[in-house]
Short mmCIF file of C-alpha atoms in Angstrom, two decimals:
data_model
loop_
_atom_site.label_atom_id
_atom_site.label_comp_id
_atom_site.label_asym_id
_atom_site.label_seq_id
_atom_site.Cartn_x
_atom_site.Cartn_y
_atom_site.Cartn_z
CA UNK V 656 32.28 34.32 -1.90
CA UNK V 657 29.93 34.67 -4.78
CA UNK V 658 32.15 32.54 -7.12
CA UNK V 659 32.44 29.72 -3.96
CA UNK V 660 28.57 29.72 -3.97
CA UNK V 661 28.17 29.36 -7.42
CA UNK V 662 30.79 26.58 -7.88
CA UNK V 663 29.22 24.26 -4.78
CA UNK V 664 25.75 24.96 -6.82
CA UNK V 665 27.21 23.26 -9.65
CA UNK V 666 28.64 20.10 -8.05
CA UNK V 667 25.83 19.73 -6.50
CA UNK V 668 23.63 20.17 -9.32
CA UNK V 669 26.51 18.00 -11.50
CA UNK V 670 26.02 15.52 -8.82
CA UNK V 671 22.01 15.39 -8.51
CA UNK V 672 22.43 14.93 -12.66
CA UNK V 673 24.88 11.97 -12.36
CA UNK V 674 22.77 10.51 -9.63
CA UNK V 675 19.78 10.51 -11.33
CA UNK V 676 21.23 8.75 -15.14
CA UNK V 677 22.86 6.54 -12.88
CA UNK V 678 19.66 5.38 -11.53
CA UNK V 679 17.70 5.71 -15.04
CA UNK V 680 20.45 4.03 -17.05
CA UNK V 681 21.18 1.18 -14.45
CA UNK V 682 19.28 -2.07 -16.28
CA UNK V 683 16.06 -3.35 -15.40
CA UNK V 684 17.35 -6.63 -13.44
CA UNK V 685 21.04 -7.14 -12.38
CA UNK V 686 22.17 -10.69 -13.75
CA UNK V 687 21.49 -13.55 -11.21
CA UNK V 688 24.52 -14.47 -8.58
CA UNK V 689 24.25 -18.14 -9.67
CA UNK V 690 22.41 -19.91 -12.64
CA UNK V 691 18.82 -20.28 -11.71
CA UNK V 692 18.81 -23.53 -14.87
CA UNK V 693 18.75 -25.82 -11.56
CA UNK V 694 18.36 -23.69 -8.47
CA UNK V 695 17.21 -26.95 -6.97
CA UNK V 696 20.29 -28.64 -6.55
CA UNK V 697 22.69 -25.85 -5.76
CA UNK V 698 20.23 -24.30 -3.44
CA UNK V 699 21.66 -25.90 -0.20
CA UNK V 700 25.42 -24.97 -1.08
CA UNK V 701 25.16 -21.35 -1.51
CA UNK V 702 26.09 -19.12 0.79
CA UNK V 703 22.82 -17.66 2.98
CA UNK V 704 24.58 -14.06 1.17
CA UNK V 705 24.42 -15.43 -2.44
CA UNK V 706 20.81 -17.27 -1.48
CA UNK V 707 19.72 -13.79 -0.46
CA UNK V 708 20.76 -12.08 -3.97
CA UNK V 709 19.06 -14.60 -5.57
CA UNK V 710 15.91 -14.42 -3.73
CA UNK V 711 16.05 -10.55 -4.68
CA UNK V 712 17.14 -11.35 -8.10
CA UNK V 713 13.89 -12.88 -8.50
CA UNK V 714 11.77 -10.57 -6.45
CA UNK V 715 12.70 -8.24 -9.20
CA UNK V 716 12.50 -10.96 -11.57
CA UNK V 717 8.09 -11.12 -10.67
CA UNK V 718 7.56 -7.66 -11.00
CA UNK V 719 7.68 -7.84 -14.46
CA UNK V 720 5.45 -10.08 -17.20
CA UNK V 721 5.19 -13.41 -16.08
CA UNK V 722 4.93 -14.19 -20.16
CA UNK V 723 8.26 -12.66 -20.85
CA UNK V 724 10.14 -14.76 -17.61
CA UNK V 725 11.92 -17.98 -19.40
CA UNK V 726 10.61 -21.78 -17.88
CA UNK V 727 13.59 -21.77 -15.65
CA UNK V 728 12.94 -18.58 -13.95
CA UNK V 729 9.41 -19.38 -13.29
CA UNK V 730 10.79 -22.86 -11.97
CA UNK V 731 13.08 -21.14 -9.72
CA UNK V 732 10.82 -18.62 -8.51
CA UNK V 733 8.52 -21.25 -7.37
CA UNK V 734 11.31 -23.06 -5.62
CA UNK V 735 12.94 -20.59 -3.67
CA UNK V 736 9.04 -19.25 -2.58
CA UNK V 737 7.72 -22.67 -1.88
CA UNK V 738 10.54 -25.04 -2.05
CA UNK V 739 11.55 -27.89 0.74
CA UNK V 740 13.49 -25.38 2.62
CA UNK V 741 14.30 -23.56 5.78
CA UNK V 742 11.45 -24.24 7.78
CA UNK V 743 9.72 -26.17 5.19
CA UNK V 744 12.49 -28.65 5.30
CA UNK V 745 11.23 -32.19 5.92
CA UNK V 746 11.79 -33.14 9.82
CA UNK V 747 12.32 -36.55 9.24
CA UNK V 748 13.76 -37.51 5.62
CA UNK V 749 14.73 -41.09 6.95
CA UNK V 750 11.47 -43.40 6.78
CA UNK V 751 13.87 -46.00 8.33
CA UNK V 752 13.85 -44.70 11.46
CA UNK V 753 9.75 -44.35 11.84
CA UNK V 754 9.39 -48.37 11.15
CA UNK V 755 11.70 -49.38 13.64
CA UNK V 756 10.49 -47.67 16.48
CA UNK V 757 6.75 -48.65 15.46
CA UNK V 758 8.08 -52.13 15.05
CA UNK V 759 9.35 -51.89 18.36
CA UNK V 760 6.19 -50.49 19.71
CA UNK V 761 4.01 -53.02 18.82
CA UNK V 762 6.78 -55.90 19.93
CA UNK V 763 6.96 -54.29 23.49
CA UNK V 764 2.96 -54.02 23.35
CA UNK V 765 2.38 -57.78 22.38
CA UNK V 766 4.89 -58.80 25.34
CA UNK V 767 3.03 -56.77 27.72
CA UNK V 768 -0.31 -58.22 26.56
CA UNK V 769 1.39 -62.28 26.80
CA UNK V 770 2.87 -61.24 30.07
CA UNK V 771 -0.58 -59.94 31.13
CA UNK V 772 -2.53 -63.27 29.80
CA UNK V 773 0.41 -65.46 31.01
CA UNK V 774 0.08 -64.09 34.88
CA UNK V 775 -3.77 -64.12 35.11
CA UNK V 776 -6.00 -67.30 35.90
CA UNK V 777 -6.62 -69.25 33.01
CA UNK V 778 -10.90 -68.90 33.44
CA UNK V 779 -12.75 -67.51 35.50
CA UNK V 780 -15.13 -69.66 37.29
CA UNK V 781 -18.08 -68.06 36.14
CA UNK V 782 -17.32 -68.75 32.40
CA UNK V 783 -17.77 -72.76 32.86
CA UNK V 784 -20.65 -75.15 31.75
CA UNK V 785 -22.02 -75.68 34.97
CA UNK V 786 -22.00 -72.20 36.22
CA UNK V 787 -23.94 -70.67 32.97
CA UNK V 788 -26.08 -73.68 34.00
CA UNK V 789 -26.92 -72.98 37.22
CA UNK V 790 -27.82 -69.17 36.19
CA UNK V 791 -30.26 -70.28 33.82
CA UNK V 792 -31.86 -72.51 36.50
CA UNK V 793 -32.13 -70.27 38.98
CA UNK V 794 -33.45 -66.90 36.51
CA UNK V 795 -36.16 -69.92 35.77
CA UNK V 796 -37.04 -70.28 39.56
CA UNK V 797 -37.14 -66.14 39.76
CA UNK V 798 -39.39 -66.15 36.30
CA UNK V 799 -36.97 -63.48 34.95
CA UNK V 800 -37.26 -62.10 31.73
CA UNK V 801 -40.54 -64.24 30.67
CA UNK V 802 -40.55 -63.04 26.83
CA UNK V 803 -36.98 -63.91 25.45
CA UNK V 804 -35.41 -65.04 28.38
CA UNK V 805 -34.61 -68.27 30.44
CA UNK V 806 -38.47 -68.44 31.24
CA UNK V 807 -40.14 -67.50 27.81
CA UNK V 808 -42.81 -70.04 26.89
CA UNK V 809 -40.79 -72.49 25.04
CA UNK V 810 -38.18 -72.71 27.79
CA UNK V 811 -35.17 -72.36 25.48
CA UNK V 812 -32.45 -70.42 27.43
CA UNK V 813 -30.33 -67.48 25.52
CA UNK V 814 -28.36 -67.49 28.54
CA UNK V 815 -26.51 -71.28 28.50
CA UNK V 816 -27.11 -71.07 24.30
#
């Protein structure tokens, strides 16, 4: 019972030693699943698996000095944290699309408007010669407005001007 004892205290201690090299001895940063040299192409074909081991890849990647990362892990760093992706993906990438449909927009607007003009009365009565005429005759007879308007002192009208 004794020698039972003392063995299992071994393993386990054996095992608690292994554990802990194992975790000491493991390097610093596990190589990346794909090459980060253009992480901006091959971005959209990885698999959401392999896009996850590189987005821990360089997690680990920042933790250390940013003067010791090389240009194309500071590139692809800064892609996969801020890139045109997921939900910062463009909505619309096709411009086409927009100038049509405001094209169309503005043709269905102008027809309305020539429909509109094309329906109503060419002028309305009160917009004629004679009409403005016989406003500024009788706001004479009523002495309206007897600094600037139709009966200011030298009787020109702005009314029928």
């Amino acid at each position: 019972m004794l020698r039972t004892a003392l063995s299992r205290a071994t393993a386990a201690h054996r095992f608690a030693l292994v554990a802990r090299n194992a975790s000491t001895s493991a390097p610093a940063t596990t190589p990346a699943p794909v090459s980060l040299g253009n992480i901006e192409a091959s971005w959209k074909s990885l698999t959401p698996t392999e896009q996850e081991q590189t987005f821990k890849h360089l997690e680990e990647l920042q933790k250390k000095d940013w003067k010791e990362l090389s240009l194309d892990e500071k590139k692809a760093a800064y892609y996969v944290a801020f890139g045109p992706h997921g939900p910062r993906e463009p909505i619309q990438a096709d411009g086409g699309k927009t100038l049509m449909g405001v094209t169309a927009a503005v043709a269905v607007a102008g027809l309305i408007f020539y429909m509109v003009r094309k329906g109503g009365k060419e002028t309305p009565a009160t917009l004629t010669r004679e009409w403005q005429e016989a406003t500024d005759e009788r706001l004479r007879e009523q002495r309206s407005d007897p600094f600037t308007g139709a009966s200011a002192k030298n009787g020109a009208s702005q009314v029928a001007a």
